[in-house]
PDB file of C-alpha atoms and ligand atoms in Angstrom:
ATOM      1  CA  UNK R   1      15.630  15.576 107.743  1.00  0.00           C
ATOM      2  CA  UNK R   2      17.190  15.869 110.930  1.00  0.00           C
ATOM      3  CA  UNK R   3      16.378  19.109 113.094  1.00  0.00           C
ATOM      4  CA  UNK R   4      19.832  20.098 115.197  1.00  0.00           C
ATOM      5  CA  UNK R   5      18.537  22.301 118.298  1.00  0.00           C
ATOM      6  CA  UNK R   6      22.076  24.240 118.450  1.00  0.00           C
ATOM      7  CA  UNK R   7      24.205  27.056 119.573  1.00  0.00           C
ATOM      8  CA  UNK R   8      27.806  27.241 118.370  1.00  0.00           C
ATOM      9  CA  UNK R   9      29.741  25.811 121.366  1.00  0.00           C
ATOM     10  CA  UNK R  10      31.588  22.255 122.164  1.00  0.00           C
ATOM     11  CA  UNK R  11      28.822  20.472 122.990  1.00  0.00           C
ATOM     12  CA  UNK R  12      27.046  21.877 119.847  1.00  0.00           C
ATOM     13  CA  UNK R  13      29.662  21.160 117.639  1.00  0.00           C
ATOM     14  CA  UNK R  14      30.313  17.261 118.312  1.00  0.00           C
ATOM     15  CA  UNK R  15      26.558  16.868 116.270  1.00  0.00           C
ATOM     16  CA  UNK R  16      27.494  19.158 113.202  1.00  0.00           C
ATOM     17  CA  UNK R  17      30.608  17.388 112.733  1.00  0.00           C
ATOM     18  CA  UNK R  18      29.055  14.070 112.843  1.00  0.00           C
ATOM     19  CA  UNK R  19      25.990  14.623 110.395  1.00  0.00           C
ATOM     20  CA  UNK R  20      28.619  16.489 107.661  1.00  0.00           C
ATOM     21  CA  UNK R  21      31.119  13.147 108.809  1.00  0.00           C
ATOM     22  CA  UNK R  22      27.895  10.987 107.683  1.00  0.00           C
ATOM     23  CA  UNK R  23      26.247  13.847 104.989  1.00  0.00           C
ATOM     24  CA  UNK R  24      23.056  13.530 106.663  1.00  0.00           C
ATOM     25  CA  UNK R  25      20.630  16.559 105.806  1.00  0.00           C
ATOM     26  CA  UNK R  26      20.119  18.670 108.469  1.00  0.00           C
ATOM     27  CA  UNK R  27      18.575  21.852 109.804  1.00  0.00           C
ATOM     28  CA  UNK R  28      19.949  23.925 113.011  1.00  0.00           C
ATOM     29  CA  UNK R  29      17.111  25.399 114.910  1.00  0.00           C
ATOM     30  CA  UNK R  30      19.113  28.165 117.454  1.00  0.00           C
ATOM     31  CA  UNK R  31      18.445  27.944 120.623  1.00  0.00           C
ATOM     32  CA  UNK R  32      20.318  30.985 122.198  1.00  0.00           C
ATOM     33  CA  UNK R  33      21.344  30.045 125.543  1.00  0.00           C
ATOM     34  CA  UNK R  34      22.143  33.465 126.555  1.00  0.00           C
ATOM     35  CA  UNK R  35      18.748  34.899 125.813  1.00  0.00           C
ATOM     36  CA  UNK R  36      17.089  31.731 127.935  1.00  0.00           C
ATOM     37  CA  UNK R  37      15.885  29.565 124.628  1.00  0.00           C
ATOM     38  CA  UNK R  38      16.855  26.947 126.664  1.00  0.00           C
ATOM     39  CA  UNK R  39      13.950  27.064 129.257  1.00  0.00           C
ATOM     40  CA  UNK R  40      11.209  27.457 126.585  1.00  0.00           C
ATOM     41  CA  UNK R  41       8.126  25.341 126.693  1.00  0.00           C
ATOM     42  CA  UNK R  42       8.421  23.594 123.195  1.00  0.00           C
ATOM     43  CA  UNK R  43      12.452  23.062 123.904  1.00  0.00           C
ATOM     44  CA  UNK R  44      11.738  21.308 127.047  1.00  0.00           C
ATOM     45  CA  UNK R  45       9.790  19.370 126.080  1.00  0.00           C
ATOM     46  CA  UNK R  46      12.474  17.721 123.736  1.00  0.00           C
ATOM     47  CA  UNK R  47      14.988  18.401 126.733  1.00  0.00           C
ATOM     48  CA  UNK R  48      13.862  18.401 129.596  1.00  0.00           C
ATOM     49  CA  UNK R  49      17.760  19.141 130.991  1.00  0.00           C
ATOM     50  CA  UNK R  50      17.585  22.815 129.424  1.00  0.00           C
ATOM     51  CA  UNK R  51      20.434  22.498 127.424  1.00  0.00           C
ATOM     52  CA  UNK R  52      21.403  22.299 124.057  1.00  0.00           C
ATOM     53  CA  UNK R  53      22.371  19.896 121.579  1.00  0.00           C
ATOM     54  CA  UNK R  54      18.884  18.314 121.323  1.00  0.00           C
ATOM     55  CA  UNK R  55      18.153  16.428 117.685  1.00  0.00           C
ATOM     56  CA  UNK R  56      14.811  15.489 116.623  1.00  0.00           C
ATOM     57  CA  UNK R  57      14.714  13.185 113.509  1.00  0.00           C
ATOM     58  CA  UNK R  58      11.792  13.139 111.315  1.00  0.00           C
ATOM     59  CA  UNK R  59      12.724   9.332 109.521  1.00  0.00           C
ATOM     60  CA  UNK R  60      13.979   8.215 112.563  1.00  0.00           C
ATOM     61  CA  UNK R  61      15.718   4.444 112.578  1.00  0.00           C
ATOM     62  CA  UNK R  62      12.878   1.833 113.111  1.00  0.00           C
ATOM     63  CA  UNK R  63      10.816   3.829 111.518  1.00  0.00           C
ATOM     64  CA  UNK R  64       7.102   5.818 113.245  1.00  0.00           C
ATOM     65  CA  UNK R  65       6.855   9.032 114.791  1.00  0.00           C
ATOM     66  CA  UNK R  66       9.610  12.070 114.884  1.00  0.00           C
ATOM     67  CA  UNK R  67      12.398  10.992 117.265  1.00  0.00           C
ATOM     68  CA  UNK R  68      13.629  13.394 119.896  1.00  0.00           C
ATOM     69  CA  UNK R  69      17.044  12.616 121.640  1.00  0.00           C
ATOM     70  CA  UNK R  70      18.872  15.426 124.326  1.00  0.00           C
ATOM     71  CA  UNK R  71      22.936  14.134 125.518  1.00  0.00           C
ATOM     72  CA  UNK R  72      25.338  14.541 122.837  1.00  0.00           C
ATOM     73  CA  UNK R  73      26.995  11.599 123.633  1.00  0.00           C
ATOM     74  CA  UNK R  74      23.521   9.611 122.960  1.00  0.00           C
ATOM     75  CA  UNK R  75      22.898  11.486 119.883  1.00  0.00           C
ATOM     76  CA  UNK R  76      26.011  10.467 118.262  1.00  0.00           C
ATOM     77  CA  UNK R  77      25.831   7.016 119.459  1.00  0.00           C
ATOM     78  CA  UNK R  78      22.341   6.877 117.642  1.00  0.00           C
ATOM     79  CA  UNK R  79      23.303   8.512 114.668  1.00  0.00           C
ATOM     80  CA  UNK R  80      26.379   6.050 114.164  1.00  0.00           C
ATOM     81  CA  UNK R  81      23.812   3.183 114.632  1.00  0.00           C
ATOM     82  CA  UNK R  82      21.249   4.918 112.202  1.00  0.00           C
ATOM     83  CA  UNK R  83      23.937   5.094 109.329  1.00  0.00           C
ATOM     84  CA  UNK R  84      26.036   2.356 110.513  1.00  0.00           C
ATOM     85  CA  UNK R  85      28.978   5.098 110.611  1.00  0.00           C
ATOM     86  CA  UNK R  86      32.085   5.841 112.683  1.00  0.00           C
ATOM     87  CA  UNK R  87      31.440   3.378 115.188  1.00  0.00           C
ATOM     88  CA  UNK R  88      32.669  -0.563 114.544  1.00  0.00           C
ATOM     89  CA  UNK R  89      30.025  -2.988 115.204  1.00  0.00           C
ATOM     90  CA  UNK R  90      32.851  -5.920 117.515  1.00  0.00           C
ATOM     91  CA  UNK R  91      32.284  -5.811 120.529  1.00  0.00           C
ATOM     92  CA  UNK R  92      35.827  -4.969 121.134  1.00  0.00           C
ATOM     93  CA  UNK R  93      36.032  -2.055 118.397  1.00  0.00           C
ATOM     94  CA  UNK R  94      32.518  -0.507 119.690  1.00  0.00           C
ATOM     95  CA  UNK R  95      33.775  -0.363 123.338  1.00  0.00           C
ATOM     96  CA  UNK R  96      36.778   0.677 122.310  1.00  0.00           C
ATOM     97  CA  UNK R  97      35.158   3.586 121.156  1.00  0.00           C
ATOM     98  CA  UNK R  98      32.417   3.938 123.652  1.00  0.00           C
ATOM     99  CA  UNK R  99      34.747   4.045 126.603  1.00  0.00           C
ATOM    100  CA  UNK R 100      36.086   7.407 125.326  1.00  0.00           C
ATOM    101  CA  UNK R 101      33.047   8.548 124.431  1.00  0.00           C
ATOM    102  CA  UNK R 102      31.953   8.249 128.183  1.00  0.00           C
ATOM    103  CA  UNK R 103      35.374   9.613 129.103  1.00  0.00           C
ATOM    104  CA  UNK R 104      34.501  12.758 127.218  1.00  0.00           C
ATOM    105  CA  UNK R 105      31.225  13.213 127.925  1.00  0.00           C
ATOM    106  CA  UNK R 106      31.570  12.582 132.061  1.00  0.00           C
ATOM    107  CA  UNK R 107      35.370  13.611 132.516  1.00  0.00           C
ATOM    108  CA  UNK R 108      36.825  16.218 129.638  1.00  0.00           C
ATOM    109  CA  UNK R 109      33.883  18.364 129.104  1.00  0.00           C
ATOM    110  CA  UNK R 110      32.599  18.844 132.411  1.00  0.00           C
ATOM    111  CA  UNK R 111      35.821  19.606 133.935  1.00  0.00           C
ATOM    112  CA  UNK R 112      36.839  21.793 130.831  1.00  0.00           C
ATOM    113  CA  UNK R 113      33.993  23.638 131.770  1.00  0.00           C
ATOM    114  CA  UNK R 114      34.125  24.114 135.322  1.00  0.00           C
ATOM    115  CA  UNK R 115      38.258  25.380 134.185  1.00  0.00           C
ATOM    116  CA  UNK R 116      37.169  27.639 131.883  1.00  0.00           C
ATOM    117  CA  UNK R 117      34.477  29.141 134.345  1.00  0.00           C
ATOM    118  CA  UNK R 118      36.994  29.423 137.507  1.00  0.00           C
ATOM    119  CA  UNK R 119      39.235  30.765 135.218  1.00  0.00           C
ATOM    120  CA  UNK R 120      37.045  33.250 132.382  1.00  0.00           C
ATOM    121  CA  UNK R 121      33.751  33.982 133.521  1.00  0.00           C
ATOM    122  CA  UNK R 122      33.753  33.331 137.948  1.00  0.00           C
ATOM    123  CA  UNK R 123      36.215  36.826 138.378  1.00  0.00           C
ATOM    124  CA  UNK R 124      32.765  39.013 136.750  1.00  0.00           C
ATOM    125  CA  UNK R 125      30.734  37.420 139.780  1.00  0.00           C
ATOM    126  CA  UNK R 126      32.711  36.895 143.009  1.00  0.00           C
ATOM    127  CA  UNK R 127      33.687  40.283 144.883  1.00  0.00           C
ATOM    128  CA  UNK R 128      37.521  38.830 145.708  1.00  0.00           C
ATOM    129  CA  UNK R 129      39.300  37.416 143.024  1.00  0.00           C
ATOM    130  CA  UNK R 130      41.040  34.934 145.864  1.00  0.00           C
ATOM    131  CA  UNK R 131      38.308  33.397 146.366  1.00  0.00           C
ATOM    132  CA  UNK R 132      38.536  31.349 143.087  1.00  0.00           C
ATOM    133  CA  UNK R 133      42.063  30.092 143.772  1.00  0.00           C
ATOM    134  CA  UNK R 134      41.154  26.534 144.813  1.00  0.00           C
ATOM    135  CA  UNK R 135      38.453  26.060 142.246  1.00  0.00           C
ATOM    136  CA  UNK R 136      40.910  27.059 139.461  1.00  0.00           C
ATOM    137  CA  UNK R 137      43.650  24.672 141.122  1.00  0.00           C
ATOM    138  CA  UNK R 138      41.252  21.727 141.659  1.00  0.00           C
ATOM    139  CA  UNK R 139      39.316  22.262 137.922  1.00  0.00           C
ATOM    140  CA  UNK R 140      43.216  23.459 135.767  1.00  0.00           C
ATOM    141  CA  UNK R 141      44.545  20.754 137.923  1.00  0.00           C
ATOM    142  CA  UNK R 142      42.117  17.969 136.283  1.00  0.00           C
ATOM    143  CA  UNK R 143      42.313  19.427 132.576  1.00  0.00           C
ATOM    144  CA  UNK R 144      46.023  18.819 133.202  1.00  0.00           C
ATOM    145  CA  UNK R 145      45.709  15.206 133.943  1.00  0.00           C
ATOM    146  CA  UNK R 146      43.035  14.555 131.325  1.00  0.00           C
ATOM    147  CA  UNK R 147      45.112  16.338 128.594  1.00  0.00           C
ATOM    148  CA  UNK R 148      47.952  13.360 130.208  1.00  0.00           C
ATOM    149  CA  UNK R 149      45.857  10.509 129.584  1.00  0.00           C
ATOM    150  CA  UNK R 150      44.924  11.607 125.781  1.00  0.00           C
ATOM    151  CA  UNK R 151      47.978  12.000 125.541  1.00  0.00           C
ATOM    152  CA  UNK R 152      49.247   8.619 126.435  1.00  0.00           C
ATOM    153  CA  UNK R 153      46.663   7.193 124.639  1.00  0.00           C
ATOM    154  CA  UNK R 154      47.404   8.991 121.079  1.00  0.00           C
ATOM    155  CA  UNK R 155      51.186   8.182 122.043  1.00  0.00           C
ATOM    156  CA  UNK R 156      50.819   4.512 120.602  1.00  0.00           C
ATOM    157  CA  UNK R 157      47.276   5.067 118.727  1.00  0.00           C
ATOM    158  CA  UNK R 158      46.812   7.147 115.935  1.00  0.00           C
ATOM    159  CA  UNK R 159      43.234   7.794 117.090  1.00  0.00           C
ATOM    160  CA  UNK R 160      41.281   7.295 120.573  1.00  0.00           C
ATOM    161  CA  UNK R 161      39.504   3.896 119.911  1.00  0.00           C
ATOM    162  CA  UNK R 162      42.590   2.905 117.547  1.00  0.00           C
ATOM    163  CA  UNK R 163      43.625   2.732 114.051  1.00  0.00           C
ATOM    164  CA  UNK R 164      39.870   3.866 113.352  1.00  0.00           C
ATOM    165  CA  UNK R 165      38.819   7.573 113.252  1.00  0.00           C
ATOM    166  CA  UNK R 166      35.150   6.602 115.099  1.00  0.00           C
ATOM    167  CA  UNK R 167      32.877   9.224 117.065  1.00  0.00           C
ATOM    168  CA  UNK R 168      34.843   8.785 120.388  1.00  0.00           C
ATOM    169  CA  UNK R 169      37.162  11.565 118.135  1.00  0.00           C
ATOM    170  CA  UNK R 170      34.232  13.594 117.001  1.00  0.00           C
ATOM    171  CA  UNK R 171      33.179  14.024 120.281  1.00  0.00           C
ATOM    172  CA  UNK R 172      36.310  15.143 122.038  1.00  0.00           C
ATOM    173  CA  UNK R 173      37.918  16.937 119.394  1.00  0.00           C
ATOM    174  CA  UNK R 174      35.572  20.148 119.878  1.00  0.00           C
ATOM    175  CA  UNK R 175      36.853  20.733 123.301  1.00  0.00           C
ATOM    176  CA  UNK R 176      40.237  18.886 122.935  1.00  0.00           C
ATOM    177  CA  UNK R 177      41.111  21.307 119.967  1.00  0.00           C
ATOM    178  CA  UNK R 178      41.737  24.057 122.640  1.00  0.00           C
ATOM    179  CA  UNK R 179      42.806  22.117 125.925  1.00  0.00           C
ATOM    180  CA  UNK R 180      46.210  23.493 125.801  1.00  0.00           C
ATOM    181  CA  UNK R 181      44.513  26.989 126.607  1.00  0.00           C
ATOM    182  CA  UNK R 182      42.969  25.821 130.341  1.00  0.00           C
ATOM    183  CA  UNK R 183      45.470  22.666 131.113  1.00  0.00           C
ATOM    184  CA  UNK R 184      48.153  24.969 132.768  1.00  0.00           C
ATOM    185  CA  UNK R 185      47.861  28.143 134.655  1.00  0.00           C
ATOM    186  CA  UNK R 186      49.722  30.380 131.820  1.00  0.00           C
ATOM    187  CA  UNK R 187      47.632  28.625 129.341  1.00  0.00           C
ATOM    188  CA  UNK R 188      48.899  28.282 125.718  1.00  0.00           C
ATOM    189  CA  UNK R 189      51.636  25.779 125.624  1.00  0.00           C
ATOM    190  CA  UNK R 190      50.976  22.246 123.927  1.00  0.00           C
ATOM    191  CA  UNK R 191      54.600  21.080 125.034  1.00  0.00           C
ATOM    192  CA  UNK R 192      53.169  18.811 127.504  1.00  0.00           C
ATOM    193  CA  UNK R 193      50.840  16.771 125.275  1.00  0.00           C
ATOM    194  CA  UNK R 194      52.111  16.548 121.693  1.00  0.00           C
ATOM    195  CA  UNK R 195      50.498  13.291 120.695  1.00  0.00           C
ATOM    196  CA  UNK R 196      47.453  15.797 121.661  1.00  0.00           C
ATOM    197  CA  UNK R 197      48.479  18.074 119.066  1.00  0.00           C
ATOM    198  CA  UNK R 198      49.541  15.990 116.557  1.00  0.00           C
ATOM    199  CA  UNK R 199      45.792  14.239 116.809  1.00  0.00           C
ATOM    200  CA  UNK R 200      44.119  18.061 116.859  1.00  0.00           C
ATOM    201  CA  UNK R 201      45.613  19.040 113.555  1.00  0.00           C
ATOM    202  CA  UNK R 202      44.951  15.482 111.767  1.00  0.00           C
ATOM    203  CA  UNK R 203      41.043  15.494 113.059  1.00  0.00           C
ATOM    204  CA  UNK R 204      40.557  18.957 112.395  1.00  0.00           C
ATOM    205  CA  UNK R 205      41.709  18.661 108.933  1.00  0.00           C
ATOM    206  CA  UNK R 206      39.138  16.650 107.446  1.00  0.00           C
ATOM    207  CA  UNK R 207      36.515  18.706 105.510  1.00  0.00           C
ATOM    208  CA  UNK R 208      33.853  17.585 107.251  1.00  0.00           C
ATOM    209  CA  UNK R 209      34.962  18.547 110.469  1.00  0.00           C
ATOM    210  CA  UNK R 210      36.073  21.494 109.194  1.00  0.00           C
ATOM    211  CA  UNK R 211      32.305  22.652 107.860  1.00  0.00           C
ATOM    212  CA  UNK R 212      30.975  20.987 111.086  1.00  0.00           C
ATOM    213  CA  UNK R 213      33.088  23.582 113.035  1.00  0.00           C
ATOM    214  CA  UNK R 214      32.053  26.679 110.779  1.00  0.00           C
ATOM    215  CA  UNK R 215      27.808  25.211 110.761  1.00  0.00           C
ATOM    216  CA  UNK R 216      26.268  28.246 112.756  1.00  0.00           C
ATOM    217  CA  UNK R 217      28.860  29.892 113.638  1.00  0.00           C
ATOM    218  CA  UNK R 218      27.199  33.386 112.529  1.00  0.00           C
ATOM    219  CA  UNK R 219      24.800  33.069 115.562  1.00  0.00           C
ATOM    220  CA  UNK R 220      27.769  33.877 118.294  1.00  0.00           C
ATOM    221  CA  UNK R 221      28.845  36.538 116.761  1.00  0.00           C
ATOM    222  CA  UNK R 222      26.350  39.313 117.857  1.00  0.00           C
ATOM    223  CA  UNK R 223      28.372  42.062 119.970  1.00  0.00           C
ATOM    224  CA  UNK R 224      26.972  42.442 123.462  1.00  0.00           C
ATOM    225  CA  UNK R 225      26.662  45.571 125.592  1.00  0.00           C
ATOM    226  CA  UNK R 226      27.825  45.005 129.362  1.00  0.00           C
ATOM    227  CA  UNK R 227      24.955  45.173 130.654  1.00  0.00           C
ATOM    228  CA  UNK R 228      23.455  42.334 128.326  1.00  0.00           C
ATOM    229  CA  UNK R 229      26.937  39.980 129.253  1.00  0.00           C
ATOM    230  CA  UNK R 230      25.820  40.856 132.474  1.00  0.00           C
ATOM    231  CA  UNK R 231      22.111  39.312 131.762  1.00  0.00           C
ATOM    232  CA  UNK R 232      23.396  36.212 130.377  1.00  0.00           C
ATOM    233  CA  UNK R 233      25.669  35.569 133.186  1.00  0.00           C
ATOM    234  CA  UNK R 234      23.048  36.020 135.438  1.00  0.00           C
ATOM    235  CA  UNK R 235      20.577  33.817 133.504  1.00  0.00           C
ATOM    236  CA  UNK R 236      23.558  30.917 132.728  1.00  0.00           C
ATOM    237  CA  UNK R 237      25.467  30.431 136.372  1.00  0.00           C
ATOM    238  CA  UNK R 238      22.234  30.993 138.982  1.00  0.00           C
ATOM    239  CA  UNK R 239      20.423  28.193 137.763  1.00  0.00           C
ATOM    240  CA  UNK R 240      18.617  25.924 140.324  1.00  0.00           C
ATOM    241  CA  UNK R 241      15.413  23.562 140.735  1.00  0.00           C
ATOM    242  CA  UNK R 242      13.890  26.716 142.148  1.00  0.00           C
ATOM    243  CA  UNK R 243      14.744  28.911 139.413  1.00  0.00           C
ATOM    244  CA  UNK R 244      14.106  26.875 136.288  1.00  0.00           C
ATOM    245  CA  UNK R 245      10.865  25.094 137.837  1.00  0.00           C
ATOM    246  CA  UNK R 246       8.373  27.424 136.572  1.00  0.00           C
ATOM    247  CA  UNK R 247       9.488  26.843 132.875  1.00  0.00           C
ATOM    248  CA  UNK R 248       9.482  22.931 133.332  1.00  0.00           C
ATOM    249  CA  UNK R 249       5.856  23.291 134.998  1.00  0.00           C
ATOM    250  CA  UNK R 250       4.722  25.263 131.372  1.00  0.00           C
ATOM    251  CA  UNK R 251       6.377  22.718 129.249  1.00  0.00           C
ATOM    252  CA  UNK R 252       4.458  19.955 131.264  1.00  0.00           C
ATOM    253  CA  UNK R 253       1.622  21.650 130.936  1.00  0.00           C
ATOM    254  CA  UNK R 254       2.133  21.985 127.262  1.00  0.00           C
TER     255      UNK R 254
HETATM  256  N1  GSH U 301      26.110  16.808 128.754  1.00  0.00           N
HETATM  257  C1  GSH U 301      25.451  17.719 127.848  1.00  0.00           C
HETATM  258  C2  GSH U 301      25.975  19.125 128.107  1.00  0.00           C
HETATM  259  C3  GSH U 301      25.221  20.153 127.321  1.00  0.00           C
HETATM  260  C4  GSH U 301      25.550  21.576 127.781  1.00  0.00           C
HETATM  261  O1  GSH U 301      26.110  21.787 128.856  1.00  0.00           O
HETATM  262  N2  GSH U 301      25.184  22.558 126.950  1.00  0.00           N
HETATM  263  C5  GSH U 301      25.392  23.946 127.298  1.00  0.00           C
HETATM  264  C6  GSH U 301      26.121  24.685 126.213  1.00  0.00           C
HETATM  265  S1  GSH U 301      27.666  23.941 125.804  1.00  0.00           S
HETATM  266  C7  GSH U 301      24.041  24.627 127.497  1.00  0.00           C
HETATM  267  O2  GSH U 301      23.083  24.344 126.792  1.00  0.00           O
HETATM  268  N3  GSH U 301      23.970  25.546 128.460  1.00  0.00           N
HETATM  269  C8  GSH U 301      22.773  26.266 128.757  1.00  0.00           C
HETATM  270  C9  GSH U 301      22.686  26.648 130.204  1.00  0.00           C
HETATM  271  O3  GSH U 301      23.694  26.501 130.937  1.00  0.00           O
HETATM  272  O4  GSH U 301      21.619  27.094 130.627  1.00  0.00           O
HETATM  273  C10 GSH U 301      25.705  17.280 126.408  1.00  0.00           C
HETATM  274  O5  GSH U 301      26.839  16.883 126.135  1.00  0.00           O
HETATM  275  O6  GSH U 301      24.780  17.334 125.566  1.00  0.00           O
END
């Protein structure tokens, strides 16, 4: 059994997709990172990054004690080794994948994220809306050239890594699947990146993607008052060392 430390986001996603991709039994252990889950002692401990996904895997590969591993893109790349799954074993098909996988985890999802804050979540904190002008530029801006090179790439490839559908697609379709909403300014279009869109709809038609997409989703849902959206902002963009050392110091402690 494999226990999923989860919240229903991106990054949360990529793992749910790949153990119903493999049919690997699993259990999601919420870790709300709204309400500050993230910072307690027994989560650290597994992650000591404070944030989610984290996996730990009670029959792990080489056998001995309960394996904990934090990084989606490391999780995935153990889980395709474990079950010898979605990732070729050539040297040139394995970096073929691996080199998107990288790609997604240090290029796309970062700078999807920073785009989606300058553009969703930063006009709640600042006092004057212009000053987010040149983070939105610089962070859209990036999406927009990102969403270019997928393109390209799925312009003579039917998937990332190649002919093969191999976790390099797992782990970029969760964020991919809604990049024509923060590439441009307007947001919306997928005119620009059609080999994009072509690859979205294949990869998120598989059934396994599609239950890997739906695994939790119940634990976003709750409505919030304002004043609780306010507490989670608050908790989610004013983290520092300062700020989150007193719950690393209890989870050394243990
Ligand atoms: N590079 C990490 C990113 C994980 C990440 O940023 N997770 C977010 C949710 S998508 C989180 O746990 N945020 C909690 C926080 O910001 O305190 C991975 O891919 O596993």
């Amino acid at each position: 059994m494999i226990d999923v430390y989860f919240w229903p986001t991106p990054n949360g996603r990529k793992i749910t997709i790949m153990l119903e991709e493999c049919g690997l039994p699993y259990k999601i252990i919420p870790v709300d990172i709204g309400a500050g889950e993230q910072f307690k002692p027994d989560f650290l401990r597994i992650c000591p990054n404070n944030r989610m996904p984290a996996i730990i895997d009670h029959d792990p590969l080489g056998g001995g004690e309960p394996l904990a591993i934090f990084e989606s893109g490391a999780i995935l790349e153990y889980l395709a080794e474990k079950t010898g799954k979605f990732l070729p074993q050539d040297p040139r098909g394995k970096y073929a994948a691996l080199q998107w996988v990288h790609w997604q985890m240090a290029n796309l999802g970062p700078m999807m994220g920073n785009a989606n804050h300058f553009k969703n979540y930063a006009k709640n904190i600042v006092d004057d809306e212009s000053k987010l002008e040149y983070g939105q530029r610089r962070f859209i801006g990036e999406v927009d050239r990102l969403a270019g090179v997928m393109d390209a790439q799925l312009s003579v490839h039917k998937f990332l890594a190649g002919d093969a559908y191999t976790i390099a697609d797992m782990i970029t379709w969760p964020w991919a699947m809604f990049i024509n909403r923060l590439a441009d300014v307007e947001g919306g279009s997928w005119e620009e990146y059609p080999n994009v869109k072509r690859w979205v709809n294949e990869v998120g038609s598989r059934d396994a993607v599609k239950r890997g997409q739906k695994a939790g989703e119940e634990l976003g849902k709750k409505e919030l008052t304002k004043e609780e959206e306010e507490a989670r902002r608050n908790l989610l963009f004013n983290q520092t060392n300062a700020s989150v050392r007193k719950a690393r110091e209890a989870a050394l402690k243990g």
